[in-house]
Each structure stands twice: as structure tokens, then as C-alpha cells.
Amino acid sequence: MTDLLLHTAQELYKLPRTGRRAVVMTMGALHEGHATLIRTAREEAGPQGQVVVTVFVNPLQFGAGEDLDRYPRTLDADLAIAEEAGADAVFAPAVDEVYPGGDPQVRISAGPMGERLEGATRPGHFDGMLTVVAKLLHLTRPDLALFGQKDAQQLALIRRMVTDLNFPVGVVGVPTVREEDGLALSSRNRYLSAAERHTALALSRALFAGRDRLAAQAALRARAEASPASDERATALARLGEIRASADAHAVSAAGAGLPDAVRAAALHILDEAGRHEPPLVLDYLALVDPLDFTETGQDFTGQAVLAVAAKVGSTRLIDNIPLEFGAHS
């Protein structure tokens, strides 16, 4: 396994290049979510290509009071997982290899999108993330870079940086990997006690409740379009005493209104309940956003959106999200 391991830029530069090179950037503490990224990179690079995994806990991404010191370092286990998943090399540099002059004076700015949601909670986080991603792209010189969709805002910002600054690399998003109970895989899950983990399941349950509400409302909308006179029908049914049928017809008539708010409300109901658990879930944000700039969606929004949530359970902060599609026949 040590044959995979590279510590310096010079070692990386000497790595023979074969076919397409795909890179998977991590902060270590690898789990099945990372293994899925590496396996996908192996597929994308092809049998003649090359997969490089980076393992670097980037201090620029951690603010005051965050968990830099206790962030897990498990390099031996990471090497085994990377090799099993199909990596050709693991680049695990020291901090002074990546930042040889100390903290860099020139950094990438995440701009307005980097100040929203995660950026509002963790000022400077995305500037630090983009700075190290830019450096690692220069060092590894890949054709493709793969990132998990669980960190949706990070993925959106990397895509924006690559486009705006003309990086010659393709960015591939890989769907979130979940435990059987729905909890999104994260290196921070290991910090959760059994009771905290039970509370944390509310994050994925809330997202799925929002998704299910959208599907139900979309089905009602389809019925409304097939029965454009449903409001008049509801009034007629009420006169005849058909209260249940009348209520259904009214629901069909109103199906097209307020879809984003209905999705948010369904998710928030689950999160509010979890706030009364022991231990409680402490909500940071629930947001339904446009993935292009992470601004909140309006009531007439159509197209793909991201339903995102962040919360603390005990001392552990967790994030999760799912993509949703809004349209006439969502």
C-alpha cells in the first residue's frame, strides 16, 4: 500500500501519466461515500487511465471553534480503502508542502454565493476550500475531478470557479451515499452517540418528506390540468353534501399554488419534531435554493432546485440535501 503514497509535489510530478487522469479530493477519514467517488473515478478514467486521491486536512477551511484539531486522521485505513476502490496513487502532503510560505496571501474568493447558507454560518470557509481545490488541481493536473453531491454548495462553487477561471478540467458530481436508514455518510458521523444518531436521522427524513410532498402536489396538479373546472365542481359537490369529494376537488384546484412553500413546510414539520427529541436537533437552516447561485426559490420557480439542511446534534454539525425538479409535470 505504501507504493501508492506520495507526500510531495515532486513525487506527484514524477508519477507517470497514463491515459485520462481523474482526481478525488478528500480530507481523509475515508468511508463508503469516498470509495464510491473513487470507483466512479476509476470508471470515468477507464482501464488505461489513472486515479489520484488526495488526502489533506485543509486548515483554511476551518474557522475559530471548529473541529480542525479533532478532525480524524486515519491515513493507513485511507490507503487501504483507496487501493481497494481502484486508486493508482494517494497524495497526502503536509501543510507546509501545500502552503510552503505559511498561510497564502493570495486566495480564491467565493463571491456572493460563498456568503450564503454554509458561507453565512462559516465565514471564509468557501474561500479556503476553493483556494486548496485550485492548488490541488494545479498539482494533480487532472482531466476530471469528482466531488460528492452531499456538499452541494461546495460542488456548485467549484463548478463556478472552473468555468469563471478557465480551468481545463471536467467536474463530475456523484450522488450522495447513504446508510440503510437514510443518514448521509460523513466523516463526522463517528462523533455521534447512539441517541444523537437517532435524532440526526431527522435530516434525511425531512428532505424525503419535502420530496414526497412535491410528488403528491405534482400528481394533484396533473389532475387539475386534466379537470380545469375542478373549482366549480367542488362548489357543486358541496351543495350536494359531498363534503369529502368537495375537499378533494378543492385540493386538486389549488395544486399548482405554493409548491416551494409546501415542500419547505413538509420538511420543517419533521425538523420541528426533532427539536423536541432528547438530545434535540438544533436547526441551522432549511433552504430550497437554485443550484446555480444558491438563492432561495420563489413560488413560481421551475427547474431543478436543491433542498438543503444543516443542523447540530450534540456538538456535531451535519449537512444534507437532495435535488428536486419543479415544473408543470414534476
mmCIF file of C-alpha atoms in Angstrom:
data_model
loop_
_atom_site.group_PDB
_atom_site.id
_atom_site.type_symbol
_atom_site.label_atom_id
_atom_site.label_comp_id
_atom_site.label_asym_id
_atom_site.label_seq_id
_atom_site.Cartn_x
_atom_site.Cartn_y
_atom_site.Cartn_z
ATOM 1 C CA MET A 1 0.000 0.000 0.000
ATOM 2 C CA THR A 2 2.896 2.362 0.659
ATOM 3 C CA ASP A 3 3.659 2.175 -3.073
ATOM 4 C CA LEU A 4 0.518 4.264 -3.575
ATOM 5 C CA LEU A 5 1.597 7.011 -1.200
ATOM 6 C CA LEU A 6 3.065 10.326 -2.344
ATOM 7 C CA HIS A 7 3.956 13.158 0.036
ATOM 8 C CA THR A 8 5.500 15.887 -2.118
ATOM 9 C CA ALA A 9 4.718 17.810 -5.270
ATOM 10 C CA GLN A 10 7.934 16.499 -6.837
ATOM 11 C CA GLU A 11 6.822 12.893 -6.256
ATOM 12 C CA LEU A 12 3.486 13.749 -7.797
ATOM 13 C CA TYR A 13 5.086 15.356 -10.843
ATOM 14 C CA LYS A 14 7.190 12.222 -11.406
ATOM 15 C CA LEU A 15 4.110 9.981 -11.410
ATOM 16 C CA PRO A 16 3.937 8.512 -14.944
ATOM 17 C CA ARG A 17 0.803 9.711 -16.690
ATOM 18 C CA THR A 18 -1.278 7.051 -18.429
ATOM 19 C CA GLY A 19 -4.477 7.937 -20.282
ATOM 20 C CA ARG A 20 -7.052 10.175 -18.626
ATOM 21 C CA ARG A 21 -6.342 11.247 -15.057
ATOM 22 C CA ALA A 22 -9.194 11.609 -12.570
ATOM 23 C CA VAL A 23 -8.736 13.124 -9.117
ATOM 24 C CA VAL A 24 -10.806 12.645 -5.969
ATOM 25 C CA MET A 25 -10.073 15.261 -3.289
ATOM 26 C CA THR A 26 -10.676 14.287 0.340
ATOM 27 C CA MET A 27 -9.748 15.332 3.855
ATOM 28 C CA GLY A 28 -9.175 11.706 4.788
ATOM 29 C CA ALA A 29 -11.188 9.553 7.214
ATOM 30 C CA LEU A 30 -12.433 7.747 4.122
ATOM 31 C CA HIS A 31 -15.739 5.861 4.151
ATOM 32 C CA GLU A 32 -18.018 4.220 1.617
ATOM 33 C CA GLY A 33 -19.013 7.613 0.200
ATOM 34 C CA HIS A 34 -15.388 8.296 -0.698
ATOM 35 C CA ALA A 35 -14.983 4.757 -2.007
ATOM 36 C CA THR A 36 -17.935 5.376 -4.328
ATOM 37 C CA LEU A 37 -16.229 8.523 -5.615
ATOM 38 C CA ILE A 38 -13.010 6.583 -6.258
ATOM 39 C CA ARG A 39 -14.832 3.738 -8.013
ATOM 40 C CA THR A 40 -16.675 6.264 -10.184
ATOM 41 C CA ALA A 41 -13.349 7.949 -10.971
ATOM 42 C CA ARG A 42 -11.964 4.564 -11.978
ATOM 43 C CA GLU A 43 -14.885 4.082 -14.378
ATOM 44 C CA GLU A 44 -14.514 7.599 -15.785
ATOM 45 C CA ALA A 45 -10.750 7.282 -16.282
ATOM 46 C CA GLY A 46 -11.070 3.877 -17.915
ATOM 47 C CA PRO A 47 -8.762 0.859 -17.606
ATOM 48 C CA GLN A 48 -5.843 2.716 -19.189
ATOM 49 C CA GLY A 49 -6.413 5.872 -17.154
ATOM 50 C CA GLN A 50 -5.231 6.966 -13.738
ATOM 51 C CA VAL A 51 -6.979 7.789 -10.455
ATOM 52 C CA VAL A 52 -5.283 10.068 -7.908
ATOM 53 C CA VAL A 53 -6.802 10.539 -4.445
ATOM 54 C CA THR A 54 -5.703 13.499 -2.347
ATOM 55 C CA VAL A 55 -5.805 13.354 1.469
ATOM 56 C CA PHE A 56 -5.306 16.761 3.043
ATOM 57 C CA VAL A 57 -6.983 18.349 6.049
ATOM 58 C CA ASN A 58 -7.062 21.938 4.845
ATOM 59 C CA PRO A 59 -6.666 24.416 7.721
ATOM 60 C CA LEU A 60 -8.028 27.292 5.628
ATOM 61 C CA GLN A 61 -11.494 25.679 5.689
ATOM 62 C CA PHE A 62 -11.772 25.683 9.484
ATOM 63 C CA GLY A 63 -12.871 28.727 11.413
ATOM 64 C CA ALA A 64 -12.441 29.595 15.086
ATOM 65 C CA GLY A 65 -14.003 26.959 17.323
ATOM 66 C CA GLU A 66 -14.340 24.382 14.530
ATOM 67 C CA ASP A 67 -13.000 20.851 14.696
ATOM 68 C CA LEU A 68 -9.617 21.091 12.934
ATOM 69 C CA ASP A 69 -7.699 19.537 15.830
ATOM 70 C CA ARG A 70 -10.115 16.679 16.371
ATOM 71 C CA TYR A 71 -10.762 16.013 12.690
ATOM 72 C CA PRO A 72 -9.907 12.301 12.274
ATOM 73 C CA ARG A 73 -6.582 11.381 10.677
ATOM 74 C CA THR A 74 -6.623 7.736 9.552
ATOM 75 C CA LEU A 75 -4.067 7.564 6.756
ATOM 76 C CA ASP A 76 -3.314 3.825 6.959
ATOM 77 C CA ALA A 77 -7.003 2.961 6.733
ATOM 78 C CA ASP A 78 -7.460 5.560 3.982
ATOM 79 C CA LEU A 79 -4.735 3.921 1.903
ATOM 80 C CA ALA A 80 -6.415 0.535 2.198
ATOM 81 C CA ILE A 81 -9.808 1.928 1.161
ATOM 82 C CA ALA A 82 -8.323 3.898 -1.740
ATOM 83 C CA GLU A 83 -6.424 0.878 -3.052
ATOM 84 C CA GLU A 84 -9.473 -1.395 -2.754
ATOM 85 C CA ALA A 85 -11.628 1.151 -4.632
ATOM 86 C CA GLY A 86 -9.158 1.436 -7.522
ATOM 87 C CA ALA A 87 -6.814 4.368 -6.817
ATOM 88 C CA ASP A 88 -3.416 4.412 -8.502
ATOM 89 C CA ALA A 89 -1.881 6.971 -6.141
ATOM 90 C CA VAL A 90 -2.684 8.785 -2.902
ATOM 91 C CA PHE A 91 -1.225 12.269 -2.498
ATOM 92 C CA ALA A 92 -1.080 13.090 1.232
ATOM 93 C CA PRO A 93 1.027 16.246 1.627
ATOM 94 C CA ALA A 94 1.944 18.029 4.839
ATOM 95 C CA VAL A 95 0.568 21.519 5.437
ATOM 96 C CA ASP A 96 3.907 23.165 4.624
ATOM 97 C CA GLU A 97 4.033 21.284 1.312
ATOM 98 C CA VAL A 98 0.719 22.818 0.222
ATOM 99 C CA TYR A 99 1.374 26.215 1.855
ATOM 100 C CA PRO A 100 5.194 26.475 1.876
ATOM 101 C CA GLY A 101 5.219 30.144 2.870
ATOM 102 C CA GLY A 102 2.588 29.814 5.558
ATOM 103 C CA ASP A 103 -0.998 30.894 5.023
ATOM 104 C CA PRO A 104 -1.287 32.125 1.415
ATOM 105 C CA GLN A 105 -1.682 35.846 0.950
ATOM 106 C CA VAL A 106 -3.448 35.361 -2.396
ATOM 107 C CA ARG A 107 -6.632 33.308 -2.195
ATOM 108 C CA ILE A 108 -9.672 32.463 -4.293
ATOM 109 C CA SER A 109 -12.793 34.425 -3.363
ATOM 110 C CA ALA A 110 -16.062 32.508 -3.404
ATOM 111 C CA GLY A 111 -18.019 35.699 -4.100
ATOM 112 C CA PRO A 112 -21.673 36.247 -3.152
ATOM 113 C CA MET A 113 -22.633 32.551 -3.460
ATOM 114 C CA GLY A 114 -19.959 31.741 -0.896
ATOM 115 C CA GLU A 115 -21.622 34.022 1.653
ATOM 116 C CA ARG A 116 -24.953 32.157 1.610
ATOM 117 C CA LEU A 117 -26.086 29.170 3.721
ATOM 118 C CA GLU A 118 -22.855 27.386 4.698
ATOM 119 C CA GLY A 119 -20.892 30.538 3.978
ATOM 120 C CA ALA A 120 -23.077 32.608 6.296
ATOM 121 C CA THR A 121 -22.566 30.104 9.105
ATOM 122 C CA ARG A 122 -18.861 29.561 8.402
ATOM 123 C CA PRO A 123 -17.362 32.865 7.140
ATOM 124 C CA GLY A 124 -14.325 32.321 4.930
ATOM 125 C CA HIS A 125 -14.896 28.573 4.667
ATOM 126 C CA PHE A 126 -15.524 28.560 0.937
ATOM 127 C CA ASP A 127 -12.618 30.902 0.203
ATOM 128 C CA GLY A 128 -10.353 28.377 1.916
ATOM 129 C CA MET A 129 -11.980 25.454 0.144
ATOM 130 C CA LEU A 130 -11.653 26.988 -3.325
ATOM 131 C CA THR A 131 -8.065 28.028 -2.656
ATOM 132 C CA VAL A 132 -6.986 24.478 -1.825
ATOM 133 C CA VAL A 133 -9.037 22.962 -4.655
ATOM 134 C CA ALA A 134 -7.357 25.354 -7.098
ATOM 135 C CA LYS A 135 -3.918 24.417 -5.746
ATOM 136 C CA LEU A 136 -4.652 20.687 -5.887
ATOM 137 C CA LEU A 137 -5.971 20.995 -9.436
ATOM 138 C CA HIS A 138 -2.677 22.630 -10.430
ATOM 139 C CA LEU A 139 -0.644 19.994 -8.580
ATOM 140 C CA THR A 140 -2.525 16.916 -9.815
ATOM 141 C CA ARG A 141 -3.300 18.251 -13.330
ATOM 142 C CA PRO A 142 -6.354 16.015 -13.868
ATOM 143 C CA ASP A 143 -8.687 15.710 -16.818
ATOM 144 C CA LEU A 144 -11.588 15.089 -14.434
ATOM 145 C CA ALA A 145 -12.297 15.968 -10.796
ATOM 146 C CA LEU A 146 -15.050 14.163 -8.885
ATOM 147 C CA PHE A 147 -16.950 15.568 -5.900
ATOM 148 C CA GLY A 148 -19.904 14.345 -3.865
ATOM 149 C CA GLN A 149 -23.311 15.961 -4.237
ATOM 150 C CA LYS A 150 -23.752 15.847 -0.446
ATOM 151 C CA ASP A 151 -21.666 19.026 -0.357
ATOM 152 C CA ALA A 152 -23.929 20.671 -2.920
ATOM 153 C CA GLN A 153 -22.862 24.269 -2.332
ATOM 154 C CA GLN A 154 -19.202 23.278 -2.483
ATOM 155 C CA LEU A 155 -19.806 21.444 -5.762
ATOM 156 C CA ALA A 156 -21.646 24.450 -7.227
ATOM 157 C CA LEU A 157 -18.819 26.808 -6.255
ATOM 158 C CA ILE A 158 -16.140 24.531 -7.707
ATOM 159 C CA ARG A 159 -18.066 24.360 -10.983
ATOM 160 C CA ARG A 160 -18.358 28.156 -10.965
ATOM 161 C CA MET A 161 -14.627 28.592 -10.297
ATOM 162 C CA VAL A 162 -13.663 26.137 -13.038
ATOM 163 C CA THR A 163 -15.899 27.999 -15.503
ATOM 164 C CA ASP A 164 -15.011 31.536 -14.448
ATOM 165 C CA LEU A 165 -11.244 30.938 -14.262
ATOM 166 C CA ASN A 166 -10.978 28.597 -17.262
ATOM 167 C CA PHE A 167 -9.572 25.557 -15.503
ATOM 168 C CA PRO A 168 -9.050 22.813 -18.117
ATOM 169 C CA VAL A 169 -10.855 20.118 -16.112
ATOM 170 C CA GLY A 170 -14.252 18.445 -16.168
ATOM 171 C CA VAL A 171 -16.161 18.455 -12.861
ATOM 172 C CA VAL A 172 -18.290 15.387 -12.118
ATOM 173 C CA GLY A 173 -20.863 15.313 -9.309
ATOM 174 C CA VAL A 174 -21.531 11.929 -7.696
ATOM 175 C CA PRO A 175 -24.836 11.231 -5.858
ATOM 176 C CA THR A 176 -24.881 11.134 -2.065
ATOM 177 C CA VAL A 177 -24.241 7.742 -0.487
ATOM 178 C CA ARG A 178 -26.499 6.907 2.464
ATOM 179 C CA GLU A 179 -26.710 4.366 5.246
ATOM 180 C CA GLU A 180 -29.620 1.926 5.076
ATOM 181 C CA ASP A 181 -31.594 4.166 7.460
ATOM 182 C CA GLY A 182 -31.080 7.201 5.204
ATOM 183 C CA LEU A 183 -28.338 9.051 7.089
ATOM 184 C CA ALA A 184 -25.895 10.594 4.617
ATOM 185 C CA LEU A 185 -22.384 9.198 5.021
ATOM 186 C CA SER A 186 -19.998 11.690 6.612
ATOM 187 C CA SER A 187 -16.688 11.506 8.415
ATOM 188 C CA ARG A 188 -18.379 13.403 11.251
ATOM 189 C CA ASN A 189 -20.958 10.639 11.845
ATOM 190 C CA ARG A 190 -18.391 8.859 14.031
ATOM 191 C CA TYR A 191 -18.776 11.614 16.611
ATOM 192 C CA LEU A 192 -22.475 10.790 17.176
ATOM 193 C CA SER A 193 -23.649 8.753 20.154
ATOM 194 C CA ALA A 194 -26.429 6.217 19.560
ATOM 195 C CA ALA A 195 -29.053 8.693 20.809
ATOM 196 C CA GLU A 196 -27.596 11.551 18.756
ATOM 197 C CA ARG A 197 -27.530 9.389 15.645
ATOM 198 C CA HIS A 198 -31.215 8.598 16.124
ATOM 199 C CA THR A 199 -32.004 12.324 16.291
ATOM 200 C CA ALA A 200 -29.776 13.013 13.272
ATOM 201 C CA LEU A 201 -31.978 10.796 11.085
ATOM 202 C CA ALA A 202 -34.424 13.716 11.041
ATOM 203 C CA LEU A 203 -32.245 15.457 8.440
ATOM 204 C CA SER A 204 -32.787 12.863 5.734
ATOM 205 C CA ARG A 205 -36.378 12.221 6.835
ATOM 206 C CA ALA A 206 -37.141 15.936 6.431
ATOM 207 C CA LEU A 207 -35.644 16.001 2.941
ATOM 208 C CA PHE A 208 -37.589 12.917 1.902
ATOM 209 C CA ALA A 209 -40.799 14.420 3.336
ATOM 210 C CA GLY A 210 -40.254 17.501 1.164
ATOM 211 C CA ARG A 211 -39.621 15.313 -1.873
ATOM 212 C CA ASP A 212 -42.779 13.291 -1.173
ATOM 213 C CA ARG A 213 -44.867 16.447 -0.751
ATOM 214 C CA LEU A 214 -43.637 17.701 -4.114
ATOM 215 C CA ALA A 215 -44.574 14.394 -5.768
ATOM 216 C CA ALA A 216 -48.051 14.451 -4.202
ATOM 217 C CA GLN A 217 -48.644 18.059 -5.185
ATOM 218 C CA ALA A 218 -47.417 17.347 -8.712
ATOM 219 C CA ALA A 219 -49.895 14.461 -9.008
ATOM 220 C CA LEU A 220 -52.702 16.779 -7.914
ATOM 221 C CA ARG A 221 -51.531 19.385 -10.419
ATOM 222 C CA ALA A 222 -51.741 16.813 -13.212
ATOM 223 C CA ARG A 223 -55.316 16.061 -12.172
ATOM 224 C CA ALA A 224 -56.103 19.758 -12.073
ATOM 225 C CA GLU A 225 -54.847 20.190 -15.624
ATOM 226 C CA ALA A 226 -56.989 17.252 -16.716
ATOM 227 C CA SER A 227 -60.027 18.736 -14.943
ATOM 228 C CA PRO A 228 -59.825 22.509 -15.393
ATOM 229 C CA ALA A 229 -63.293 23.045 -13.917
ATOM 230 C CA SER A 230 -62.433 21.381 -10.604
ATOM 231 C CA ASP A 231 -63.167 24.518 -8.563
ATOM 232 C CA GLU A 232 -66.688 24.759 -9.970
ATOM 233 C CA ARG A 233 -67.062 21.012 -9.442
ATOM 234 C CA ALA A 234 -66.030 21.387 -5.813
ATOM 235 C CA THR A 235 -68.705 24.036 -5.214
ATOM 236 C CA ALA A 236 -71.348 21.861 -6.844
ATOM 237 C CA LEU A 237 -70.328 18.834 -4.785
ATOM 238 C CA ALA A 238 -70.517 20.876 -1.588
ATOM 239 C CA ARG A 239 -74.096 21.889 -2.390
ATOM 240 C CA LEU A 240 -74.947 18.213 -2.740
ATOM 241 C CA GLY A 241 -73.412 17.398 0.642
ATOM 242 C CA GLU A 242 -70.435 15.531 -0.838
ATOM 243 C CA ILE A 243 -68.024 17.163 1.593
ATOM 244 C CA ARG A 244 -65.137 14.709 1.214
ATOM 245 C CA ALA A 245 -65.310 14.785 -2.587
ATOM 246 C CA SER A 246 -65.620 18.558 -2.476
ATOM 247 C CA ALA A 247 -62.494 18.879 -0.341
ATOM 248 C CA ASP A 248 -60.601 16.658 -2.772
ATOM 249 C CA ALA A 249 -61.723 18.740 -5.712
ATOM 250 C CA HIS A 250 -60.638 21.943 -3.945
ATOM 251 C CA ALA A 251 -57.215 20.366 -3.308
ATOM 252 C CA VAL A 252 -56.912 19.490 -6.967
ATOM 253 C CA SER A 253 -57.880 23.033 -7.931
ATOM 254 C CA ALA A 254 -55.207 24.535 -5.660
ATOM 255 C CA ALA A 255 -52.490 22.042 -6.532
ATOM 256 C CA GLY A 256 -50.460 24.448 -8.617
ATOM 257 C CA ALA A 257 -50.100 27.098 -5.931
ATOM 258 C CA GLY A 258 -47.272 27.389 -3.428
ATOM 259 C CA LEU A 259 -45.264 24.295 -4.297
ATOM 260 C CA PRO A 260 -41.961 25.561 -2.842
ATOM 261 C CA ASP A 261 -43.675 26.615 0.393
ATOM 262 C CA ALA A 262 -45.433 23.233 0.632
ATOM 263 C CA VAL A 263 -42.099 21.441 0.252
ATOM 264 C CA ARG A 264 -40.465 23.609 2.908
ATOM 265 C CA ALA A 265 -43.393 23.120 5.296
ATOM 266 C CA ALA A 266 -43.323 19.329 4.981
ATOM 267 C CA ALA A 267 -39.593 19.225 5.742
ATOM 268 C CA LEU A 268 -39.816 21.761 8.555
ATOM 269 C CA HIS A 269 -42.512 19.720 10.302
ATOM 270 C CA ILE A 270 -40.061 16.818 10.708
ATOM 271 C CA LEU A 271 -37.264 19.103 11.867
ATOM 272 C CA ASP A 272 -39.502 20.832 14.426
ATOM 273 C CA GLU A 273 -40.377 17.445 15.919
ATOM 274 C CA ALA A 274 -36.694 16.526 16.124
ATOM 275 C CA GLY A 275 -36.052 19.748 18.001
ATOM 276 C CA ARG A 276 -38.076 18.238 20.860
ATOM 277 C CA HIS A 277 -36.088 14.981 20.938
ATOM 278 C CA GLU A 278 -33.537 14.152 23.603
ATOM 279 C CA PRO A 279 -30.936 15.060 22.553
ATOM 280 C CA PRO A 280 -32.533 17.758 20.385
ATOM 281 C CA LEU A 281 -31.739 18.700 16.828
ATOM 282 C CA VAL A 282 -30.728 22.381 16.648
ATOM 283 C CA LEU A 283 -31.576 23.654 13.179
ATOM 284 C CA ASP A 284 -29.156 25.974 11.436
ATOM 285 C CA TYR A 285 -31.056 26.331 8.173
ATOM 286 C CA LEU A 286 -33.535 24.685 5.848
ATOM 287 C CA ALA A 287 -33.433 26.177 2.365
ATOM 288 C CA LEU A 288 -34.859 25.448 -1.069
ATOM 289 C CA VAL A 289 -32.423 27.038 -3.489
ATOM 290 C CA ASP A 290 -31.499 27.464 -7.123
ATOM 291 C CA PRO A 291 -28.335 25.348 -7.623
ATOM 292 C CA LEU A 292 -26.834 27.953 -9.962
ATOM 293 C CA ASP A 293 -26.391 30.590 -7.266
ATOM 294 C CA PHE A 294 -27.934 29.165 -4.049
ATOM 295 C CA THR A 295 -30.563 31.883 -3.758
ATOM 296 C CA GLU A 296 -33.969 30.906 -2.367
ATOM 297 C CA THR A 297 -36.552 29.830 -4.921
ATOM 298 C CA GLY A 298 -39.715 31.866 -5.484
ATOM 299 C CA GLN A 299 -43.223 30.470 -5.651
ATOM 300 C CA ASP A 300 -43.202 30.399 -9.467
ATOM 301 C CA PHE A 301 -39.849 28.599 -9.675
ATOM 302 C CA THR A 302 -39.410 25.892 -12.323
ATOM 303 C CA GLY A 303 -36.480 23.621 -12.996
ATOM 304 C CA GLN A 304 -34.028 21.870 -10.707
ATOM 305 C CA ALA A 305 -33.690 23.028 -7.108
ATOM 306 C CA VAL A 306 -31.768 21.830 -4.068
ATOM 307 C CA LEU A 307 -33.477 21.251 -0.727
ATOM 308 C CA ALA A 308 -30.671 21.698 1.806
ATOM 309 C CA VAL A 309 -30.493 21.387 5.583
ATOM 310 C CA ALA A 310 -27.859 21.927 8.255
ATOM 311 C CA ALA A 311 -28.190 21.257 11.979
ATOM 312 C CA LYS A 312 -26.265 20.369 15.104
ATOM 313 C CA VAL A 313 -26.895 17.279 17.200
ATOM 314 C CA GLY A 314 -24.874 17.454 20.362
ATOM 315 C CA SER A 315 -21.561 19.010 19.335
ATOM 316 C CA THR A 316 -21.658 17.620 15.784
ATOM 317 C CA ARG A 317 -22.784 19.732 12.851
ATOM 318 C CA LEU A 318 -24.257 17.836 9.887
ATOM 319 C CA ILE A 319 -25.451 18.836 6.423
ATOM 320 C CA ASP A 320 -27.562 17.067 3.821
ATOM 321 C CA ASN A 321 -29.508 17.874 0.654
ATOM 322 C CA ILE A 322 -31.473 16.364 -2.205
ATOM 323 C CA PRO A 323 -32.166 17.629 -5.732
ATOM 324 C CA LEU A 324 -35.784 18.314 -6.674
ATOM 325 C CA GLU A 325 -37.373 19.120 -10.009
ATOM 326 C CA PHE A 326 -40.135 21.751 -10.212
ATOM 327 C CA GLY A 327 -42.216 22.006 -13.365
ATOM 328 C CA ALA A 328 -45.612 21.541 -14.913
ATOM 329 C CA HIS A 329 -45.248 17.777 -14.612
ATOM 330 C CA SER A 330 -42.660 17.460 -11.792
#
